[in-house]
Amino acid sequence: MSERVTVTGPPSRAARPPRRAGGDPGGPNGPVRALMRVQAGHAALTCAIVALVSGGLPLLFAWEPALSRVRLFGVRLPWLVLSLVVPVVWVAVARRHVRLAERAEREFAAMARHE
Amino acid sequence: MTTMLAMALLIASLATVPARGRPAQVSDLYAAAREVSPWWNASAISGEYVSAAAFLGMAGLVLAYGADMLWLPIGAAAGHVVLLALVTAPLRRSGAYTLSDFAEWRLGSWRVRRAVSTCVLIIGWFYLLPQFQGAGVTLSVISGLPVWMGWLVVVAAVVVLVLPGGVRSITGVQAVQFWLKLTAVAIPALVFLAVWRLHNDADDARPPYFHRDTTVTADTGAGIHLTAPAVVAVTGVLDGRRHHGERLHLAAGRHRVRAGARLRFPAGAAVPHTSRITLLRGDRWATPFAGGRQHPLAATYSVLLATILGTMGLPQITVRFYSNASGSSARRTAGLVVLMLAVFSLFPALFGTLGRLYTPELLMTGETDATLLLLPHRIVAGVSGDLLAALVATGAFAAFTSTSCGVVVAVSGSIAQGLGGGVRGFRTAVLVAVAVPLLIAPWACTPQSAALVTVAFVVAASSLCPVLVLGVWWRRLTPPGAMAGILAGGVPATAAGLARVLGDPGPGSGWLGTLVEQPAIGTVPLAFVAAIGVSLLSPDRVPERTDRAMARMHLPEGLEPEGPG
């Protein structure tokens, strides 16, 4: 075999015969757009939660310095919140997103099979 | 004895690389085993991510700057949540191996591919530099060898590991090394907690002080600032005069030590600070936004923005998901990574606080990366301290090698095509990837590795994140738009990064200084606006393949459209 091989990965599965460009809204792209809307919704909500937590906490601690003087178990509140509570929140958010995204795909696949 | 033990453990950990013969095909160099399970791959990715900066650097930053640095681990984990939500599954389904491949596949433009590859290279260089620095600090702390030997050791290890086998040979190393690093961090933490029991006056309203008699050696000449007069035994050159161990009454204020000078401080003396680190009283150290920085809220938001959005642009992260068999498997892996990183988030705060109490002299030398390496001997006496120190040092070496390997492989994969492709192109790329940081290292001004790593994040967030996010979710992205985004964000971010690396990050002047130090809050919106704006202005350049690409990225496995019509 003397043909030159592109080495950035195994042969791409997109090397199929060309399809017609564009696509009408109601045609083969309609379901894709619907699924994308659902997934985009989940993604947007997850990112909004991340933004709220990581955007809100700095404001909270900057505006209420009294919070930094509160102690729990001998440790100041900001340290507890930022080292313990927030990581737990991230894990919960991630788990929720994975579940929702997979459910959306399952429902889509079930719908597609009924057509 | 510690050095030998650490070296032995390191060699043992390197031996976890599965023995492989020469790769049969070039594609072996890039394609990792396709049947990797989510847990195994998540371990490898987390191992990748817990680099020298996370492992050593964050604790050191907490030691120096206190509560303001707690946002870094938060941004790091949040970045993976955002990666999971926005990018992982569609990117995996696209079939693209590197970000350059994705850009070319999605937009059909070799120019955009070139721009993305350039960004990948720059990000890789910025990421590798602190790894080498961390290796240098580790080696010099545990063995007294000069820092540049550590640089050479890690470069040699990376080249030896990467040249023969590409991705395949390092997945195993990284997965095992994540658990090694976790052990190296968790066991000392438990031991310290048992010994220390959370008693601390680190957050009292007084400046940090030496809890016991401490001898500090200045590795490099530096200016130090004493807050209160102290009686110090000095050996070496201080303020231009040589001393031979006699005790001096040092007045408060600035003094100059030459390299090699040794100062012995009595217990209770205030810790002098290097000019790079602002003196913070304990209560201000422990309170967020009380550190006296200019525009602390804006700087914090900037760092958060960079770490949260930059994670998806780090080439070594996205490439690893290629090892998953499917988009949903990749998504699960991303979720597990969040879990593993969350566990790691606990430790910087703990070790930074312990460092404030037990290794405060690092405030004087500025080498805060050494915090975790010095703590075991300070807190636990005798052989147990030796063993703990060896464990930590091994974990540190593991951090440098695994992260450096991952970065080098990902970067080489992106640029190899431009260098001729094939096995030779890959190997040339590897050498290019390691040579530049190695050459710059002697001139790097900031000894704090975590600060340097954020530079890589800033460039990633400002140049590659917009292309990725818009490419995955927005149908109207055009090649000119992508180029505009990359340039508008990447150029200022790189410039600011170079200024940070090569220049002394002293207290900046007002807004400009804050922006140069943490540019993300300006460069990221700029990049998005440019990408969206230019795309809307060039609607005729929307690629024809967009609909196909969207279908392929977002439809679940087994439902992709086949064939024409």
XYZ file of C-alpha atoms in Angstrom:
680
model
C 0.000 0.000 0.000
C 1.748 3.123 -1.142
C -1.027 5.662 -0.849
C -0.439 8.419 1.637
C -2.425 8.024 4.811
C -3.628 10.905 6.930
C -2.415 10.137 10.365
C -4.699 12.058 12.596
C -6.943 9.134 13.409
C -8.722 6.161 11.993
C -10.678 6.688 8.796
C -13.398 9.159 9.541
C -16.871 7.847 9.274
C -17.888 11.031 7.526
C -16.261 9.803 4.320
C -19.626 8.923 2.859
C -21.119 9.943 -0.460
C -22.128 13.616 -0.340
C -25.669 14.422 0.686
C -27.643 17.335 -0.564
C -26.633 20.511 1.159
C -28.868 22.481 3.460
C -32.031 20.627 4.240
C -35.586 21.657 4.731
C -36.833 22.342 8.236
C -39.456 19.659 8.222
C -37.292 17.108 6.458
C -34.487 14.953 7.792
C -33.167 17.814 9.912
C -36.329 18.404 11.870
C -35.788 15.658 14.443
C -32.143 16.640 14.815
C -33.096 20.189 15.607
C -35.691 19.002 18.094
C -33.193 16.831 19.913
C -30.620 19.599 19.810
C -33.116 21.968 21.386
C -33.743 19.584 24.256
C -30.052 18.914 24.810
C -29.236 22.591 24.486
C -31.807 23.270 27.177
C -30.168 20.801 29.544
C -26.736 22.181 28.767
C -27.874 25.753 29.269
C -29.428 24.957 32.626
C -26.327 23.153 33.841
C -24.145 26.057 32.767
C -26.536 28.492 34.426
C -26.189 26.636 37.721
C -22.414 26.735 37.384
C -22.556 30.445 36.600
C -24.845 31.131 39.521
C -22.692 29.336 42.039
C -19.327 30.526 40.791
C -20.632 34.006 40.091
C -22.723 34.392 43.197
C -20.334 33.149 45.850
C -17.641 35.774 45.227
C -20.288 38.493 45.443
C -21.650 36.992 48.621
C -18.300 36.945 50.355
C -17.290 40.331 49.044
C -20.441 42.057 50.203
C -20.852 40.321 53.544
C -17.447 40.211 55.228
C -19.229 39.190 58.402
C -19.761 35.776 56.822
C -16.019 35.258 56.820
C -15.919 35.570 60.574
C -18.429 32.784 61.168
C -16.815 29.558 62.281
C -18.068 25.998 62.069
C -16.032 23.250 63.740
C -13.341 25.857 64.300
C -12.986 26.539 60.589
C -14.039 29.782 58.973
C -17.143 29.581 56.798
C -15.576 30.543 53.437
C -13.044 27.734 53.749
C -15.718 25.156 54.510
C -18.006 26.314 51.736
C -15.359 26.582 49.055
C -13.466 23.407 49.892
C -16.271 21.068 50.909
C -19.719 22.294 49.903
C -19.057 23.536 46.388
C -17.285 20.351 45.200
C -20.300 18.353 46.376
C -22.547 20.701 44.404
C -20.485 20.138 41.274
C -20.772 16.372 41.615
C -24.528 16.627 42.051
C -24.887 18.922 39.035
C -22.754 16.649 36.869
C -24.707 13.561 37.840
C -27.993 15.291 37.143
C -26.843 16.412 33.730
C -25.656 12.980 32.680
C -28.984 11.441 33.721
C -31.058 14.054 31.900
C -28.991 13.913 28.723
C -29.145 10.145 28.573
C -32.871 10.165 29.170
C -33.373 12.638 26.336
C -31.432 10.373 24.013
C -33.343 7.285 25.089
C -36.679 8.972 24.483
C -35.512 10.212 21.112
C -34.342 6.753 20.106
C -37.660 5.230 21.212
C -39.529 7.822 19.183
C -37.369 7.218 16.137
C -37.964 3.489 16.317
C -41.716 3.973 16.216
C -41.526 5.726 12.851
C 17.696 8.301 51.872
C 14.480 10.003 50.916
C 15.816 10.733 47.453
C 16.708 7.146 46.825
C 13.370 5.957 48.059
C 11.539 8.485 45.932
C 13.559 7.582 42.873
C 12.908 3.904 43.422
C 9.185 4.499 43.728
C 9.223 6.688 40.655
C 10.958 4.091 38.573
C 8.485 1.538 39.828
C 5.595 3.773 38.804
C 7.084 4.307 35.354
C 7.278 0.562 35.046
C 3.499 0.480 35.062
C 3.718 1.421 31.400
C 2.585 -1.727 29.614
C 5.406 -3.207 27.588
C 4.768 -2.654 23.913
C 6.643 -3.426 20.770
C 7.035 -0.955 17.966
C 3.680 0.269 16.708
C 2.570 -1.670 13.642
C 0.873 1.267 12.007
C 1.040 4.986 12.377
C -2.562 5.020 13.516
C -1.458 3.111 16.591
C 0.423 6.191 17.617
C -2.762 8.149 17.918
C -5.611 5.791 18.557
C -5.706 4.650 22.112
C -7.538 1.435 22.911
C -11.114 2.042 21.903
C -12.664 -0.159 24.567
C -11.491 1.794 27.601
C -14.075 1.805 30.379
C -15.332 5.097 31.827
C -13.719 4.523 35.230
C -10.338 3.736 33.734
C -10.441 6.618 31.306
C -11.738 9.005 33.964
C -8.771 8.019 36.120
C -6.428 8.785 33.250
C -8.040 12.128 32.562
C -8.049 13.112 36.217
C -4.457 11.983 36.451
C -3.690 14.245 33.523
C -5.463 17.143 35.121
C -3.925 16.846 38.554
C -0.715 18.261 37.273
C 2.145 19.824 39.121
C 0.075 22.949 39.469
C -2.839 21.234 41.137
C -0.735 18.940 43.192
C 1.851 21.327 44.542
C 1.050 24.738 43.255
C -2.402 25.316 44.641
C -1.349 24.528 48.177
C 1.511 26.958 47.731
C -0.783 29.687 46.479
C -3.097 29.215 49.443
C -0.065 29.485 51.720
C 0.905 32.794 50.155
C -2.418 34.422 49.374
C -4.982 32.643 51.492
C -8.700 32.483 50.911
C -8.491 34.319 47.591
C -6.893 31.237 46.080
C -9.682 28.857 47.065
C -11.483 29.794 43.861
C -8.929 27.945 41.750
C -9.944 24.372 42.615
C -13.565 25.460 42.239
C -12.972 26.758 38.748
C -11.041 23.636 37.856
C -13.857 21.266 38.790
C -16.529 23.568 37.363
C -14.636 23.604 34.082
C -15.210 19.905 33.803
C -18.909 20.284 34.519
C -19.149 22.770 31.677
C -17.058 20.503 29.469
C -19.448 17.676 30.243
C -22.509 19.769 29.521
C -21.415 21.524 26.346
C -18.789 19.613 24.505
C -17.909 16.056 25.439
C -20.518 13.885 23.742
C -20.812 15.894 20.502
C -17.048 16.174 20.172
C -16.612 12.450 20.600
C -19.310 11.701 18.052
C -17.702 13.979 15.520
C -14.919 11.417 15.308
C -12.316 14.133 15.498
C -9.229 13.179 17.432
C -7.684 16.583 18.022
C -9.236 20.026 18.208
C -7.559 20.849 14.902
C -9.315 17.884 13.321
C -12.605 19.086 14.758
C -12.134 22.593 13.398
C -11.333 21.327 9.927
C -14.141 18.801 9.906
C -16.770 21.204 11.150
C -15.802 24.199 9.044
C -13.967 22.714 6.101
C -11.215 25.290 6.287
C -7.522 24.516 6.449
C -6.827 28.077 7.549
C -8.921 27.655 10.657
C -7.172 24.343 11.216
C -3.805 26.066 11.121
C -4.983 28.748 13.538
C -6.321 26.149 15.951
C -3.103 24.134 15.734
C -1.108 27.243 16.536
C -3.269 27.915 19.561
C -2.868 24.303 20.660
C 0.894 24.639 20.430
C 0.946 27.882 22.408
C -1.348 26.498 25.084
C 0.803 23.403 25.307
C 3.942 25.428 25.792
C 2.342 27.536 28.510
C 1.152 24.380 30.226
C 4.448 22.527 30.012
C 6.557 25.307 31.440
C 5.144 25.082 34.983
C 5.408 21.291 34.882
C 9.124 21.557 34.269
C 9.415 24.202 36.961
C 7.592 22.031 39.443
C 9.880 19.128 38.623
C 12.869 21.353 39.216
C 11.571 22.502 42.590
C 10.759 18.953 43.673
C 14.143 17.606 42.759
C 15.970 20.473 44.397
C 13.951 20.184 47.603
C 14.440 16.486 48.106
C 17.981 16.139 46.861
C 19.586 19.557 46.772
C 20.370 19.206 43.070
C 19.989 22.388 40.998
C 16.555 23.064 39.563
C 17.569 22.671 35.948
C 18.408 19.047 36.532
C 14.777 18.475 37.409
C 13.807 20.044 34.095
C 16.093 17.656 32.231
C 14.886 14.641 34.178
C 11.244 15.273 33.381
C 11.948 16.067 29.731
C 13.959 12.875 29.403
C 11.184 10.853 31.053
C 8.563 12.344 28.757
C 10.591 11.740 25.607
C 11.332 8.168 26.607
C 7.689 7.471 27.381
C 6.104 9.228 24.448
C 8.340 8.624 21.447
C 7.766 4.887 21.099
C 4.064 4.610 21.520
C 2.022 7.799 21.564
C -1.265 7.696 23.412
C -1.404 3.988 23.946
C 1.663 3.825 26.067
C 0.552 6.500 28.483
C -3.098 5.740 29.225
C -2.042 3.033 31.643
C 0.573 5.265 33.266
C -1.866 8.090 33.800
C -4.670 6.015 35.210
C -2.403 4.377 37.749
C -0.752 7.655 38.559
C -4.024 9.361 39.414
C -4.582 6.889 42.202
C -0.955 7.232 43.222
C -1.338 10.991 43.433
C -4.554 10.697 45.381
C -2.829 8.365 47.824
C 0.162 10.671 47.987
C -2.128 13.492 48.981
C -4.758 11.740 51.079
C -2.491 9.752 53.370
C -0.433 12.747 54.492
C -3.662 14.702 54.900
C -5.081 12.096 57.245
C -1.842 11.912 59.168
C -1.622 15.672 59.472
C -5.213 15.942 60.610
C -4.594 13.319 63.246
C -1.529 15.124 64.540
C -2.792 18.639 64.179
C -6.489 18.304 64.942
C -7.399 21.570 63.327
C -5.743 23.681 66.026
C -4.464 26.662 64.260
C -3.870 30.296 64.750
C -3.164 30.870 61.093
C -6.151 33.176 60.951
C -5.331 35.298 63.972
C -4.862 39.007 63.513
C -1.096 38.863 63.362
C 1.436 38.387 60.590
C 2.805 34.885 60.046
C 5.593 33.944 62.419
C 8.018 31.097 62.876
C 6.600 28.554 65.285
C 10.035 27.126 65.980
C 13.664 27.950 65.285
C 14.053 27.816 61.533
C 17.037 28.057 59.231
C 16.267 29.457 55.803
C 18.626 29.147 52.853
C 18.335 31.642 50.029
C 18.724 29.769 46.734
C 18.813 32.985 44.758
C 19.670 36.535 45.662
C 16.562 38.391 46.737
C 15.177 41.368 48.554
C 13.279 40.510 51.706
C 11.088 42.634 53.869
C 11.082 42.393 57.653
C 8.035 43.704 59.456
C 9.599 43.795 62.901
C 13.162 43.849 64.232
C 14.595 40.419 64.843
C 17.746 38.775 66.137
C 18.985 36.529 63.363
C 22.071 34.330 63.042
C 23.455 34.981 59.557
C 25.938 32.970 57.509
C 26.707 34.454 54.105
C 26.236 37.829 52.511
C 23.515 40.073 53.900
C 23.204 43.696 52.857
C 26.557 43.542 51.174
C 28.556 42.263 54.144
C 29.685 38.715 54.768
C 28.876 37.098 58.107
C 29.944 33.842 59.674
C 27.073 32.777 61.847
C 27.012 35.618 64.321
C 23.693 36.912 65.584
C 22.626 40.255 64.189
C 19.955 42.688 65.245
C 18.132 43.284 61.991
C 15.988 46.387 61.778
C 12.553 46.278 60.234
C 12.463 47.074 56.534
C 14.165 45.827 53.410
C 17.303 43.721 53.369
C 19.193 41.992 50.605
C 20.537 38.466 50.746
C 22.902 36.908 48.245
C 22.451 33.374 46.952
C 23.640 30.791 49.408
C 23.080 32.879 52.521
C 21.639 31.061 55.533
C 19.560 32.843 58.134
C 18.444 31.307 61.381
C 15.316 32.787 62.920
C 14.223 32.165 66.504
C 10.749 30.893 67.318
C 8.258 33.717 67.471
C 10.043 35.944 64.960
C 7.907 37.403 62.208
C 8.448 35.815 58.791
C 10.073 38.130 56.269
C 8.434 38.201 52.859
C 9.929 38.291 49.419
C 8.938 41.397 47.525
C 6.726 39.321 45.255
C 4.387 38.224 48.025
C 2.377 40.807 49.939
C 2.454 40.503 53.672
C -0.935 39.444 54.993
C -2.054 39.365 58.596
C -3.642 36.052 59.510
C -7.195 37.284 59.608
C -6.897 39.024 56.268
C -5.211 35.966 54.816
C -8.185 33.894 55.888
C -10.817 36.257 54.510
C -11.655 36.358 50.815
C -11.129 39.724 49.130
C -9.343 41.201 52.115
C -5.870 40.810 50.679
C -5.433 44.352 49.484
C -5.237 43.507 45.766
C -6.583 46.003 43.355
C -9.965 45.044 41.913
C -10.035 41.676 43.697
C -13.550 40.833 42.566
C -12.757 41.428 38.904
C -9.546 39.437 39.194
C -11.433 36.551 40.810
C -14.103 36.539 38.124
C -11.392 36.618 35.516
C -9.663 33.576 36.946
C -12.959 31.717 37.315
C -13.908 32.522 33.741
C -10.535 31.347 32.480
C -10.544 28.041 34.358
C -14.202 27.253 33.697
C -14.144 27.987 29.983
C -10.531 27.108 29.348
C -10.792 23.463 30.386
C -12.515 22.483 27.165
C -9.785 24.163 25.162
C -6.934 22.284 26.803
C -5.778 19.925 24.081
C -4.734 17.153 26.398
C -8.182 16.869 27.951
C -10.398 16.642 24.906
C -8.086 14.203 23.177
C -8.501 11.679 25.990
C -12.207 11.266 25.375
C -11.330 9.709 22.059
C -10.494 6.589 24.030
C -14.162 6.122 24.845
C -16.162 3.943 22.514
C -19.148 6.266 22.172
C -20.502 9.701 22.921
C -22.519 8.559 25.895
C -19.549 6.656 27.293
C -17.512 9.833 26.919
C -20.189 11.768 28.730
C -20.145 9.342 31.638
C -16.386 9.546 31.790
C -16.640 13.325 32.025
C -19.052 12.961 34.931
C -16.661 10.660 36.764
C -13.838 13.134 36.240
C -15.901 15.770 38.049
C -16.224 13.390 40.968
C -12.515 12.669 41.114
C -11.548 16.315 40.844
C -14.052 17.229 43.544
C -12.274 14.852 45.886
C -8.983 16.497 45.064
C -10.455 19.945 45.741
C -10.357 19.273 49.455
C -6.637 19.300 49.763
C -5.174 22.652 48.673
C -6.936 24.491 51.501
C -5.727 22.028 54.092
C -2.133 21.979 52.922
C -1.987 25.711 52.404
C -3.066 26.290 55.989
C -0.605 23.746 57.312
C 2.079 25.430 55.249
C 1.278 28.737 56.842
C 1.948 27.175 60.211
C 4.798 24.791 59.520
C 6.674 26.044 56.466
C 6.244 29.810 56.630
C 9.790 30.401 55.421
C 8.527 29.722 51.922
C 7.031 33.185 52.094
C 10.569 34.443 52.249
C 11.999 32.452 49.380
C 8.862 32.656 47.273
C 9.116 28.953 46.368
C 5.684 28.094 47.630
C 5.494 25.026 45.393
C 7.684 23.293 47.947
C 4.953 23.429 50.621
C 3.669 19.916 50.261
C 7.165 18.495 49.953
C 8.403 20.030 53.191
C 5.360 19.455 55.365
C 5.884 15.741 56.125
C 9.214 16.307 57.823
C 7.916 19.272 59.760
C 4.825 17.641 61.138
C 5.838 14.022 61.558
C 9.227 13.224 63.000
C 11.552 10.369 62.143
C 11.151 7.558 59.686
C 7.421 8.092 59.198
C 8.199 11.616 58.089
C 10.746 10.264 55.658
C 8.286 7.778 54.239
C 5.567 10.370 53.891
C 7.974 12.753 52.220
C 9.011 10.042 49.790
C 5.364 9.292 49.040
C 4.625 12.928 48.329
C 7.725 13.372 46.202
C 6.831 10.315 44.161
C 3.344 11.657 43.643
C 4.856 14.938 42.537
C 7.109 13.267 39.976
C 4.123 11.260 38.803
C 2.252 14.509 38.368
C 4.899 16.043 36.158
C 5.533 13.056 33.971
C 1.924 12.096 33.378
C 0.747 15.610 32.683
C 3.718 16.447 30.517
C 3.229 13.229 28.556
C -0.409 13.994 27.964
C 0.234 17.534 26.857
C 3.097 16.540 24.575
C 1.125 13.777 22.880
C -1.920 15.975 22.335
C 0.086 18.882 21.014
C 2.183 16.639 18.791
C -0.932 15.045 17.380
C -2.210 18.460 16.389
C 0.913 19.759 14.727
C 2.383 16.570 13.302
C 0.487 16.944 10.062
C 2.028 20.328 9.467
C 5.445 18.801 10.051
C 5.135 16.138 7.421
C 2.885 13.589 9.017
C 3.695 10.005 9.749
C 5.922 8.655 12.453
C 8.677 11.146 11.736
C 6.261 14.056 11.873
C 5.004 12.915 15.243
C 8.478 12.553 16.666
C 9.577 15.925 15.348
C 6.469 17.411 16.887
C 7.328 15.862 20.251
C 10.740 17.477 20.210
C 9.290 20.830 19.186
C 6.754 20.616 21.986
C 9.331 20.059 24.735
C 12.182 22.156 23.428
C 10.571 25.582 23.669
C 9.466 25.464 27.333
C 12.821 23.983 28.250
C 14.587 26.886 26.576
C 12.348 29.508 28.161
C 12.458 28.029 31.653
C 15.608 29.840 32.792
C 13.985 33.181 32.034
C 10.609 32.528 33.599
C 10.079 35.033 36.359
C 7.255 33.481 38.299
C 8.261 30.512 40.405
C 4.638 29.696 41.226
C 3.471 26.985 38.879
C -0.260 27.383 39.467
C -0.079 31.019 38.394
C 1.606 29.990 35.153
C -0.931 27.291 34.455
C -3.742 29.839 34.550
C -2.042 31.530 31.597
C -2.625 28.382 29.551
C -6.252 28.404 30.646
C -6.677 32.029 29.648
C -5.410 31.405 26.127
C -7.565 28.286 25.813
C -10.657 30.096 27.043
C -10.041 33.050 24.752
C -9.273 31.243 21.531
C -10.488 27.645 21.415
C -13.532 27.727 23.677
C -15.579 29.980 21.373
C -14.784 27.845 18.330
C -15.744 24.682 20.182
C -18.930 25.919 21.807
C -20.191 27.732 18.719
C -19.098 24.914 16.455
C -21.066 22.371 18.444
C -24.261 24.337 19.040
C -24.567 27.144 16.458
C -25.370 26.451 12.844
C -24.323 29.825 11.590
C -20.658 29.689 12.508
C -18.483 30.455 9.496
C -14.738 30.042 8.898
C -14.123 33.814 8.916
C -16.067 34.031 12.167
C -13.981 31.296 13.748
C -10.768 32.994 12.646
C -11.972 36.304 14.029
C -12.751 34.725 17.382
C -9.406 32.967 17.601
C -7.467 36.095 16.765
C -9.501 38.552 18.802
C -9.158 36.446 21.939
C -5.969 34.529 21.365
C -3.628 37.356 20.489
C -4.205 39.549 23.557
C -4.349 36.499 25.799
C -0.989 35.242 24.503
C 0.564 38.689 24.816
C -0.599 39.043 28.397
C 0.614 35.534 29.100
C 4.086 36.268 27.781
C 4.192 39.419 29.881
C 3.294 37.328 32.884
C 5.878 34.640 32.189
C 8.815 36.825 31.297
C 8.105 39.940 33.302
C 7.902 40.431 37.021
C 4.261 40.408 38.097
C 4.537 43.261 40.521
C 1.453 45.126 41.668
C 0.006 46.433 38.423
C -1.270 49.929 37.896
C -5.018 49.991 38.163
C -7.191 48.366 35.549
C -4.434 47.781 33.026
C -2.343 45.914 35.536
C -5.266 43.775 36.605
C -6.149 43.020 32.989
C -2.634 42.001 32.083
C -2.482 39.712 35.047
C -5.942 38.208 34.542
C -7.135 39.074 31.051
C -9.900 36.523 30.666
C -12.665 38.860 31.717
C -11.838 40.972 28.673
C -10.502 38.538 26.107
C -13.208 35.869 26.399
C -16.195 38.114 25.684
C -14.149 39.784 22.962
C -13.542 36.443 21.278
C -17.191 35.426 21.410
C -18.404 38.774 20.105
C -15.894 38.654 17.267
C -16.794 35.087 16.306
C -20.528 35.697 16.393
C -20.348 39.109 14.755
C -18.129 38.108 11.855
C -20.137 34.939 11.287
C -23.330 36.945 11.033
C -21.614 39.282 8.594
C -20.568 36.412 6.330
C -23.700 34.274 6.004
C -22.681 33.099 2.551
C -19.713 31.297 4.070
C -21.736 28.907 6.243
C -20.290 25.503 5.366
C -22.508 23.189 3.364
C -21.692 20.330 5.666
C -23.209 22.055 8.711
C -26.432 20.068 8.780
C -24.627 16.771 8.401
C -22.170 17.766 11.083
C -24.913 18.718 13.514
C -26.762 15.485 12.910
C -23.654 13.460 13.450
C -22.684 15.249 16.637
C -26.050 15.275 18.347
C -27.848 12.135 17.293
C -27.310 9.222 19.652
C -25.309 6.250 18.491
C -27.047 3.995 16.011
C -29.248 6.728 14.639
C -26.855 8.674 12.452
C -28.119 9.171 8.940
C -26.613 6.751 6.432
C -26.163 7.373 2.750
C -27.646 10.067 0.561
C -31.216 11.311 0.583
